[in-house]
PDB file of C-alpha atoms in Angstrom:
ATOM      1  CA  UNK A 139       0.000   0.000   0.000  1.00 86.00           C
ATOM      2  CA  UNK A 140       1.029   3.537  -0.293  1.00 89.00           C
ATOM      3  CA  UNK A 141       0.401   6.279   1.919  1.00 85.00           C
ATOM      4  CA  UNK A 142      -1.305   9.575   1.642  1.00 78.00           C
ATOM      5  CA  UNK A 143       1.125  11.899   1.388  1.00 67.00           C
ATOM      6  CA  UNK A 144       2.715  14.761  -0.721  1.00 73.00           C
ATOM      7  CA  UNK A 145       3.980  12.788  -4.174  1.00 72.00           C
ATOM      8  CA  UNK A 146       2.920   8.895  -3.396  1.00 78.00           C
ATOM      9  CA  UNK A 147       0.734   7.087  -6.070  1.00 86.00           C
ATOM     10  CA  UNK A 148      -2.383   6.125  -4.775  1.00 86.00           C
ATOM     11  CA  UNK A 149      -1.569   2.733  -5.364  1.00 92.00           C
ATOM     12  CA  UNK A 150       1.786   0.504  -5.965  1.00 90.00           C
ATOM     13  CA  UNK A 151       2.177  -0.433  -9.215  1.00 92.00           C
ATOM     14  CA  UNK A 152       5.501  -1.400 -12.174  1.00 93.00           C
ATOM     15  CA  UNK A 153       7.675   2.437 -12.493  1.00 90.00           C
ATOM     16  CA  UNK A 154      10.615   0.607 -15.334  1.00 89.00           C
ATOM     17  CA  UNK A 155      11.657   4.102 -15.612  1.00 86.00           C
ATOM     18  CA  UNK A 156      12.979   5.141 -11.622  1.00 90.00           C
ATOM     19  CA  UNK A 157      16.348   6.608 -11.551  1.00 89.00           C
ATOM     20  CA  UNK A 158      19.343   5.959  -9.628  1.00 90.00           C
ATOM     21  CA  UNK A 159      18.925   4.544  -6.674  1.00 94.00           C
ATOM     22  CA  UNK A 160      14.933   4.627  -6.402  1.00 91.00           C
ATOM     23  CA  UNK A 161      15.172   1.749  -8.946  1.00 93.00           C
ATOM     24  CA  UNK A 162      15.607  -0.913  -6.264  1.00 94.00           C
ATOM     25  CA  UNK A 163      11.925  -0.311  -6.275  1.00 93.00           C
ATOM     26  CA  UNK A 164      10.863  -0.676 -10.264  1.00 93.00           C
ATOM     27  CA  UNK A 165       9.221  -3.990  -9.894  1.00 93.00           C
ATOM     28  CA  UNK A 166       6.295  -1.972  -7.405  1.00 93.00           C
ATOM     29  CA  UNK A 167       6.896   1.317  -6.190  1.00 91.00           C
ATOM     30  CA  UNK A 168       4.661   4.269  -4.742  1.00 92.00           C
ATOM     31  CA  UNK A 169       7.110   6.517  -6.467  1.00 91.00           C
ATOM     32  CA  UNK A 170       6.959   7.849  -9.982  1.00 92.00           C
ATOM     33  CA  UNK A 171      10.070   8.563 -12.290  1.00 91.00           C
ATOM     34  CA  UNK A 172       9.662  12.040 -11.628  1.00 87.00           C
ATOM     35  CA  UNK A 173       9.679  11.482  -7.986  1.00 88.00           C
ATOM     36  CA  UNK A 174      12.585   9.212  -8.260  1.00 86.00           C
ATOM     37  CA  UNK A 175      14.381  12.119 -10.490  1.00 85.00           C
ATOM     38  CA  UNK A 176      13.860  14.868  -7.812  1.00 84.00           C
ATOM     39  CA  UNK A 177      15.096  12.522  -4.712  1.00 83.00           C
ATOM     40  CA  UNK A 178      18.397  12.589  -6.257  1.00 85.00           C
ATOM     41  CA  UNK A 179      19.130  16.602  -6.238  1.00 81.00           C
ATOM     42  CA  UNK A 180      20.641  18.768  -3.627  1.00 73.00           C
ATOM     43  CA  UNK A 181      17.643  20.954  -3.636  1.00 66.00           C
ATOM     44  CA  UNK A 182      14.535  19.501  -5.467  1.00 63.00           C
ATOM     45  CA  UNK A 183      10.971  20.334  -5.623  1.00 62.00           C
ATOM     46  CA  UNK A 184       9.236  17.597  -3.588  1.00 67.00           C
ATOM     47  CA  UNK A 185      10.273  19.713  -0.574  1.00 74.00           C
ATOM     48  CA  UNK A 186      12.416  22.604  -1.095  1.00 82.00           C
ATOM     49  CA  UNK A 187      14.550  20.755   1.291  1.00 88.00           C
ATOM     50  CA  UNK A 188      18.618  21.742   0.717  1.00 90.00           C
ATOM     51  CA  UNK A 189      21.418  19.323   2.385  1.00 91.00           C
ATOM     52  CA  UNK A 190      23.818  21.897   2.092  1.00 93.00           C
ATOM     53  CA  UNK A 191      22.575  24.355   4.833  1.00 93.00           C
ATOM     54  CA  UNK A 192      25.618  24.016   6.614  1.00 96.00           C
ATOM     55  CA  UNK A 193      27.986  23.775   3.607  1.00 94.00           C
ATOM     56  CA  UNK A 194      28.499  21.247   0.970  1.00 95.00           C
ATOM     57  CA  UNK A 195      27.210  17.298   2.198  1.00 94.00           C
ATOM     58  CA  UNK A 196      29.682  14.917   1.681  1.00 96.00           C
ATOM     59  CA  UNK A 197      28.665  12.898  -1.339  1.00 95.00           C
ATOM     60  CA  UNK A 198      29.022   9.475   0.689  1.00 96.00           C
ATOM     61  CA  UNK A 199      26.810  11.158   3.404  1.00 96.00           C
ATOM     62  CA  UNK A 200      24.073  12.283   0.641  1.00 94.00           C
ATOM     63  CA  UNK A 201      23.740   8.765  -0.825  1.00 95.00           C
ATOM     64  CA  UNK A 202      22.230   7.960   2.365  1.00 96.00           C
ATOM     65  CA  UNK A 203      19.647  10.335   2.402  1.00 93.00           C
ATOM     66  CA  UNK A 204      18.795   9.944  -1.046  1.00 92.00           C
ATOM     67  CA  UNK A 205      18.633   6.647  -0.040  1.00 94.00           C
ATOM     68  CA  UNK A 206      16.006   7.274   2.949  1.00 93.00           C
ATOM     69  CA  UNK A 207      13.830   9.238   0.317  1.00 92.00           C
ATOM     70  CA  UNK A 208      13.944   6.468  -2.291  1.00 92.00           C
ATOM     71  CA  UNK A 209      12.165   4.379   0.275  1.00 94.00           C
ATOM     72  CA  UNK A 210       9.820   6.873   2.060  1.00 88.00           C
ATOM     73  CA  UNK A 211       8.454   7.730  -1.713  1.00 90.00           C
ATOM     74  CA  UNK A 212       8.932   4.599  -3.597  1.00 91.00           C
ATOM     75  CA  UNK A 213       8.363   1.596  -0.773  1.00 92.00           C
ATOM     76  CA  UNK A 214       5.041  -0.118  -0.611  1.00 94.00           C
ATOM     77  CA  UNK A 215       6.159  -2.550   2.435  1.00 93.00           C
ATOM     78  CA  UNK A 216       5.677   0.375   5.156  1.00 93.00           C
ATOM     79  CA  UNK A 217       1.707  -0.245   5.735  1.00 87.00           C
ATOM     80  CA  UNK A 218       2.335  -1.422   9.285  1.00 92.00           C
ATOM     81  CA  UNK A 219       3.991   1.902  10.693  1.00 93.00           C
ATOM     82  CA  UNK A 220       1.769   4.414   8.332  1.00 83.00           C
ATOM     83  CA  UNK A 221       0.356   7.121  10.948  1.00 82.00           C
ATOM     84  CA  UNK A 222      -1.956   9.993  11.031  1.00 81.00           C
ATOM     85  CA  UNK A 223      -0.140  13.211  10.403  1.00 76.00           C
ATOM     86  CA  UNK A 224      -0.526  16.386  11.800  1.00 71.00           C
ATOM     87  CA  UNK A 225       0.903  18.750   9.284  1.00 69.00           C
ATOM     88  CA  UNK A 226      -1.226  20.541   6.340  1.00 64.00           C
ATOM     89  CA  UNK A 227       1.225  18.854   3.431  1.00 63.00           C
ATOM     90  CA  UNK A 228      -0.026  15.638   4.468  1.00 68.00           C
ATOM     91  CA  UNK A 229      -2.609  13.025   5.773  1.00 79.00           C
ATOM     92  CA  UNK A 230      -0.225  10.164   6.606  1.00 79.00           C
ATOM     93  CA  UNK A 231       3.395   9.742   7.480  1.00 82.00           C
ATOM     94  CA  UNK A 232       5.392   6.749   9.103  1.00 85.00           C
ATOM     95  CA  UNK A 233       6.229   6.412  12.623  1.00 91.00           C
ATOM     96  CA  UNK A 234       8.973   3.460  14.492  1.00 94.00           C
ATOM     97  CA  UNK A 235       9.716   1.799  11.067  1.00 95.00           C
ATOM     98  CA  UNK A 236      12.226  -0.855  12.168  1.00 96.00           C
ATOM     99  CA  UNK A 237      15.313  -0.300  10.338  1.00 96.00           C
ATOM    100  CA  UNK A 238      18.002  -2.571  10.244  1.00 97.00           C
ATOM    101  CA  UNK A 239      21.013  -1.913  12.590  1.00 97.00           C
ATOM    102  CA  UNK A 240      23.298  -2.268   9.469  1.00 96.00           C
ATOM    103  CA  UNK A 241      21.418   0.605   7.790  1.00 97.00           C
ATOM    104  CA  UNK A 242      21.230   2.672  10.496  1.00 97.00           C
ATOM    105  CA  UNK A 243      24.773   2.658  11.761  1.00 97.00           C
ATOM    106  CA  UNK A 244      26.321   2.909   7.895  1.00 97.00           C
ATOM    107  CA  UNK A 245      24.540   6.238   7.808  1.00 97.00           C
ATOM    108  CA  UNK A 246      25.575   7.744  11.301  1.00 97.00           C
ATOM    109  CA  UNK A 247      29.311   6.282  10.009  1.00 97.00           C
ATOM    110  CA  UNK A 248      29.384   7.988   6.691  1.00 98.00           C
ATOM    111  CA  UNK A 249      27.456  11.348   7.886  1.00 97.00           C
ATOM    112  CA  UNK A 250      29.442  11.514  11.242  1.00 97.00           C
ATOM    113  CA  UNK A 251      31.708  14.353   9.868  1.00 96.00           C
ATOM    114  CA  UNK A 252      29.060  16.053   7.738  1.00 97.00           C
ATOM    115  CA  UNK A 253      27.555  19.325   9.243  1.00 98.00           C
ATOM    116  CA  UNK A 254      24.169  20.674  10.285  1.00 98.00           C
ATOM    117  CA  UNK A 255      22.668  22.961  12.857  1.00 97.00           C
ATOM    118  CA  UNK A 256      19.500  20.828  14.054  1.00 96.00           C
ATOM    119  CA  UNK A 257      18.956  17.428  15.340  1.00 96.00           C
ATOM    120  CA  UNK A 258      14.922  17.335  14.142  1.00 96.00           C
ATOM    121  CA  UNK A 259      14.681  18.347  10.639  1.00 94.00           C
ATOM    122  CA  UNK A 260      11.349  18.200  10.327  1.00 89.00           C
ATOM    123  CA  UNK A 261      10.323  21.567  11.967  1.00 91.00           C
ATOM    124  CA  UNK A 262      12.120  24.211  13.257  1.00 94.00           C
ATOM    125  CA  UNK A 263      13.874  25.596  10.080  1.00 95.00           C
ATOM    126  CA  UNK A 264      13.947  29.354   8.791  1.00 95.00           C
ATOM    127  CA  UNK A 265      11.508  29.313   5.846  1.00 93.00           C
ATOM    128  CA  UNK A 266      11.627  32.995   5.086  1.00 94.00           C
ATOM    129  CA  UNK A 267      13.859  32.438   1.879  1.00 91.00           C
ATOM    130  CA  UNK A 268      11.528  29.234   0.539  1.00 89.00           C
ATOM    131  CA  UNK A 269      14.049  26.908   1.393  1.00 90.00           C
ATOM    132  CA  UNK A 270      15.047  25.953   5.037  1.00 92.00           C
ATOM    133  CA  UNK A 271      18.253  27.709   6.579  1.00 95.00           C
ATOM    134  CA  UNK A 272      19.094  27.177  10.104  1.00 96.00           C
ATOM    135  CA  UNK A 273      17.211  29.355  12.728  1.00 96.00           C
ATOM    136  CA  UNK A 274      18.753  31.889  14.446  1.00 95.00           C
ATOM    137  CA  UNK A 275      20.694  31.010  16.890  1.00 94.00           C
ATOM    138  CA  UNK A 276      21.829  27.712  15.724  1.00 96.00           C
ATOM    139  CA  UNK A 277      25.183  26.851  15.423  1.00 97.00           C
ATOM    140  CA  UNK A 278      26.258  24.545  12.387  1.00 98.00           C
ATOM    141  CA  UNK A 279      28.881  21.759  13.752  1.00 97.00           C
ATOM    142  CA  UNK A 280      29.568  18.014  12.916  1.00 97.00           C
ATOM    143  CA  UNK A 281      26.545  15.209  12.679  1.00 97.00           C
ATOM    144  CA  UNK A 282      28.978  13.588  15.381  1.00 97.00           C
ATOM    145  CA  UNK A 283      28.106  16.160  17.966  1.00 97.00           C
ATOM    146  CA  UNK A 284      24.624  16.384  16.752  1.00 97.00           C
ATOM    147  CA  UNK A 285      23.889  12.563  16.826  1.00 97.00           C
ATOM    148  CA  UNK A 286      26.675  11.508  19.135  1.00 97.00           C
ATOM    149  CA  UNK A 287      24.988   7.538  18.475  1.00 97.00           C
ATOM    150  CA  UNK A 288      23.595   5.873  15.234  1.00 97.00           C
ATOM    151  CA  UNK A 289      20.022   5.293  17.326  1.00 97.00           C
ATOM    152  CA  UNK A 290      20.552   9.160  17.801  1.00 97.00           C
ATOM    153  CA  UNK A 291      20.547  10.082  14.104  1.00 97.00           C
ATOM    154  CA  UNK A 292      18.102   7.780  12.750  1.00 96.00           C
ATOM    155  CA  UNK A 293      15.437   8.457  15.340  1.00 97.00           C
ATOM    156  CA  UNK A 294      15.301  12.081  15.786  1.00 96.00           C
ATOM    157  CA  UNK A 295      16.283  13.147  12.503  1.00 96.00           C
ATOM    158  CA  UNK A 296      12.684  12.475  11.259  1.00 92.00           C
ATOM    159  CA  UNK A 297      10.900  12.993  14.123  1.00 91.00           C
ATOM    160  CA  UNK A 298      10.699   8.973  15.095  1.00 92.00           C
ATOM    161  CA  UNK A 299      10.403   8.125  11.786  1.00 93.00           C
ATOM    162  CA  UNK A 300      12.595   5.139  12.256  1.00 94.00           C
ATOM    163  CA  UNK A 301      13.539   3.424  15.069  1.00 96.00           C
ATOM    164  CA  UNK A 302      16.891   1.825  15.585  1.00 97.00           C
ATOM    165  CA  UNK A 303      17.386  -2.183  16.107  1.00 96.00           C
ATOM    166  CA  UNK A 304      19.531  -3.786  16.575  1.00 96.00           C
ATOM    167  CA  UNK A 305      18.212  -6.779  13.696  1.00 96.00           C
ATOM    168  CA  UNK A 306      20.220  -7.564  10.967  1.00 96.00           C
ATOM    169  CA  UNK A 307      19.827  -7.413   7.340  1.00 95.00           C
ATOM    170  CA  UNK A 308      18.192 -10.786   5.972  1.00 93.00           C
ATOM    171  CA  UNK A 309      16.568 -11.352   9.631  1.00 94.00           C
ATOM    172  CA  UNK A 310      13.211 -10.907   8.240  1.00 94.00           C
ATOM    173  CA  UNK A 311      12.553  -8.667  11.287  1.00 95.00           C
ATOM    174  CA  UNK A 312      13.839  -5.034  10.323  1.00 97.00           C
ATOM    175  CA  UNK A 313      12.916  -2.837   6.984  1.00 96.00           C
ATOM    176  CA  UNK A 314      16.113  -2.340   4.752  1.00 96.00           C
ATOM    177  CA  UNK A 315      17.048   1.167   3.027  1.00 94.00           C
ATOM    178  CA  UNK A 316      19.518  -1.413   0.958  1.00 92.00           C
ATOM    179  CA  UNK A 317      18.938  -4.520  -0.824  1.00 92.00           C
ATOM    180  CA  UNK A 318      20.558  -6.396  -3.995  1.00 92.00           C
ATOM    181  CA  UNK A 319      16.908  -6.187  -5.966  1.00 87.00           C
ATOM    182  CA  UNK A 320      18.121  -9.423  -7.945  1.00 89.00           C
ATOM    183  CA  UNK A 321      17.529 -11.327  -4.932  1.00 91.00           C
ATOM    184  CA  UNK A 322      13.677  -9.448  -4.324  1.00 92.00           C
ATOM    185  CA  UNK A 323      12.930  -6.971  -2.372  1.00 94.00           C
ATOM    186  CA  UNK A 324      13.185  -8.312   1.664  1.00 95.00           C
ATOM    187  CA  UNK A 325      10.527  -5.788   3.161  1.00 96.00           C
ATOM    188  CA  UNK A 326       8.052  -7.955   1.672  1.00 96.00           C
ATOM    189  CA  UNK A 327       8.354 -10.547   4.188  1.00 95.00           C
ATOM    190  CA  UNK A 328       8.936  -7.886   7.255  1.00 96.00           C
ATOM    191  CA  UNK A 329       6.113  -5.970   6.252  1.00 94.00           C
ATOM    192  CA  UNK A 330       4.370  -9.173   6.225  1.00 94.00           C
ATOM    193  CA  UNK A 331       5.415  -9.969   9.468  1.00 95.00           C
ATOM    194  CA  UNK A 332       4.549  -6.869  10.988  1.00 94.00           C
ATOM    195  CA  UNK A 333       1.052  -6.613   9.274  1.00 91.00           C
ATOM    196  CA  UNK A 334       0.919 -10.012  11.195  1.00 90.00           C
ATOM    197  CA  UNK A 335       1.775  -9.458  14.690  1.00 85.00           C
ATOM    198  CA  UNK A 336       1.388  -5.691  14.737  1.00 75.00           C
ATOM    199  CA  UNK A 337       4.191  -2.804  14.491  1.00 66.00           C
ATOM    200  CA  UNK A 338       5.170  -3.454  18.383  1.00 70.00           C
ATOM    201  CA  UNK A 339       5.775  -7.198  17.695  1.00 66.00           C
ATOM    202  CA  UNK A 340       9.269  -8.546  18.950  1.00 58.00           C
ATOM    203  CA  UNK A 341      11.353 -10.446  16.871  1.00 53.00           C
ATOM    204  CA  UNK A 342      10.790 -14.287  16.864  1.00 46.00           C
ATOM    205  CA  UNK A 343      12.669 -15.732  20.224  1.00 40.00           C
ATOM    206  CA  UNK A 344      16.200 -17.422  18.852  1.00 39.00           C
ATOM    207  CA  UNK A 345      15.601 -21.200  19.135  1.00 37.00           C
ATOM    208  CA  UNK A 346      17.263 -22.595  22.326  1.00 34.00           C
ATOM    209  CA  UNK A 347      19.058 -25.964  22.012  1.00 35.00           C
ATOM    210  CA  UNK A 348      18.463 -27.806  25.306  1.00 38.00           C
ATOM    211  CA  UNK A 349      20.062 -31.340  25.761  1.00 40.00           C
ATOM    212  CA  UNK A 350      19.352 -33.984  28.405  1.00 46.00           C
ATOM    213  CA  UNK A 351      22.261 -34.667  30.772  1.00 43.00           C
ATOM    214  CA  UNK A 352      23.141 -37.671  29.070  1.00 45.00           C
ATOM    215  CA  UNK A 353      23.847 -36.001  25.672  1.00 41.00           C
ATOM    216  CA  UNK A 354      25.317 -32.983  27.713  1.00 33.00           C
ATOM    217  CA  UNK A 355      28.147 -35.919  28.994  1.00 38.00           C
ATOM    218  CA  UNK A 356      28.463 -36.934  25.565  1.00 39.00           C
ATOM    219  CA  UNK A 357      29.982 -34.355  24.329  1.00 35.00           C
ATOM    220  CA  UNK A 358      32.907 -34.050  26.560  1.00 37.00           C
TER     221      UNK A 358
END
């Protein structure tokens, strides 16, 4: 399903023509090509939102948030963790979406030395100009000081947004930002999962292998 928001399709459906990295999601995506164009620059039109308010993003930094829009427009697998929202842009947003410890602490690694001024950048900003700038007041210094832990960035950045784990990739338990789409798209199964047992679910218990004393002696 897709959400009701700004620039999502009302329903999933084949987009053959997304760009860059938003094509992870060609086979069924909420996304159109257009969308999938915009997520890629610096300062596009979906939300007159510029990385560079504190200077030039590091381009390994910016893959990551291009990344995070690529799925937040183009993934269909977030149905369990869609949300009222409470802005006039739009009706639904996501809220605790899982994301895989892998994901989360790649993103705080590569972004640690990249600069900004706020920790929430969803409100707050200086709109006088039409495109945010840091409020007055606000001093611009490293997204290590900002977010001194990966939980840190990936949390509050979005206002809750996501919500760090500490599941792996392939667990079938967390939502991926990256996945090798030869091999399908994993979400599938974790939205699944979710959708099954509710947003709040824990992970499935690790089997416990417990042997009788006998087979205990055995083995020593």
């Amino acid at each position: 399903m897709c959400m009701d928001a700004k620039h999502h399709k009302t329903e999933p459906g084949p987009e053959e023509a997304l760009h860059g990295q938003c094509v992870l999601w060609k086979d069924n995506a909420c996304c159109t090509a257009n969308t999938s164009m915009e997520a890629h620059q610096d300062q596009s039109y979906l939300y007159n939102f510029n990385w560079d308010h504190c200077g030039v993003m590091p381009e390994k930094c910016k893959q990551h948030f291009i990344q995070d829009t690529c799925l937040y427009e183009c993934s269909p697998n977030l149905g369990p963790w869609i949300d009222q929202a409470d802005t006039s842009w739009r009706q639904e947003r996501i809220l605790n979406v899982p994301l895989c410890k892998e994901d989360c602490e790649l993103w705080w690694e590569d972004c640690q030395d990249a600069i900004t001024c706020k920790e929430n950048w969803h409100k707050g900003w200086n709109w006088t100009s039409g495109t945010n700038r840091c409020p007055r007041g606000f001093i611009c210094q490293p997204f290590k000081y900002v977010f001194p832990r990966p939980a840190d960035l990936c949390e509050k950045i979005w206002s809750n947004s996501y919500k760090y784990t500490t599941e792996h990739r392939g667990s079938g338990r967390c939502i991926q930002m990256w996945f090798d789409s030869a091999n399908g798209n994993p979400n599938v199964a974790v939205a699944k999962y979710y959708a099954q047992n509710g947003r709040d679910a824990s992970p499935t218990p690790r089997a416990v292998l417990l042997l009788p004393p006998a087979a205990l002696l055995s083995l020593l």
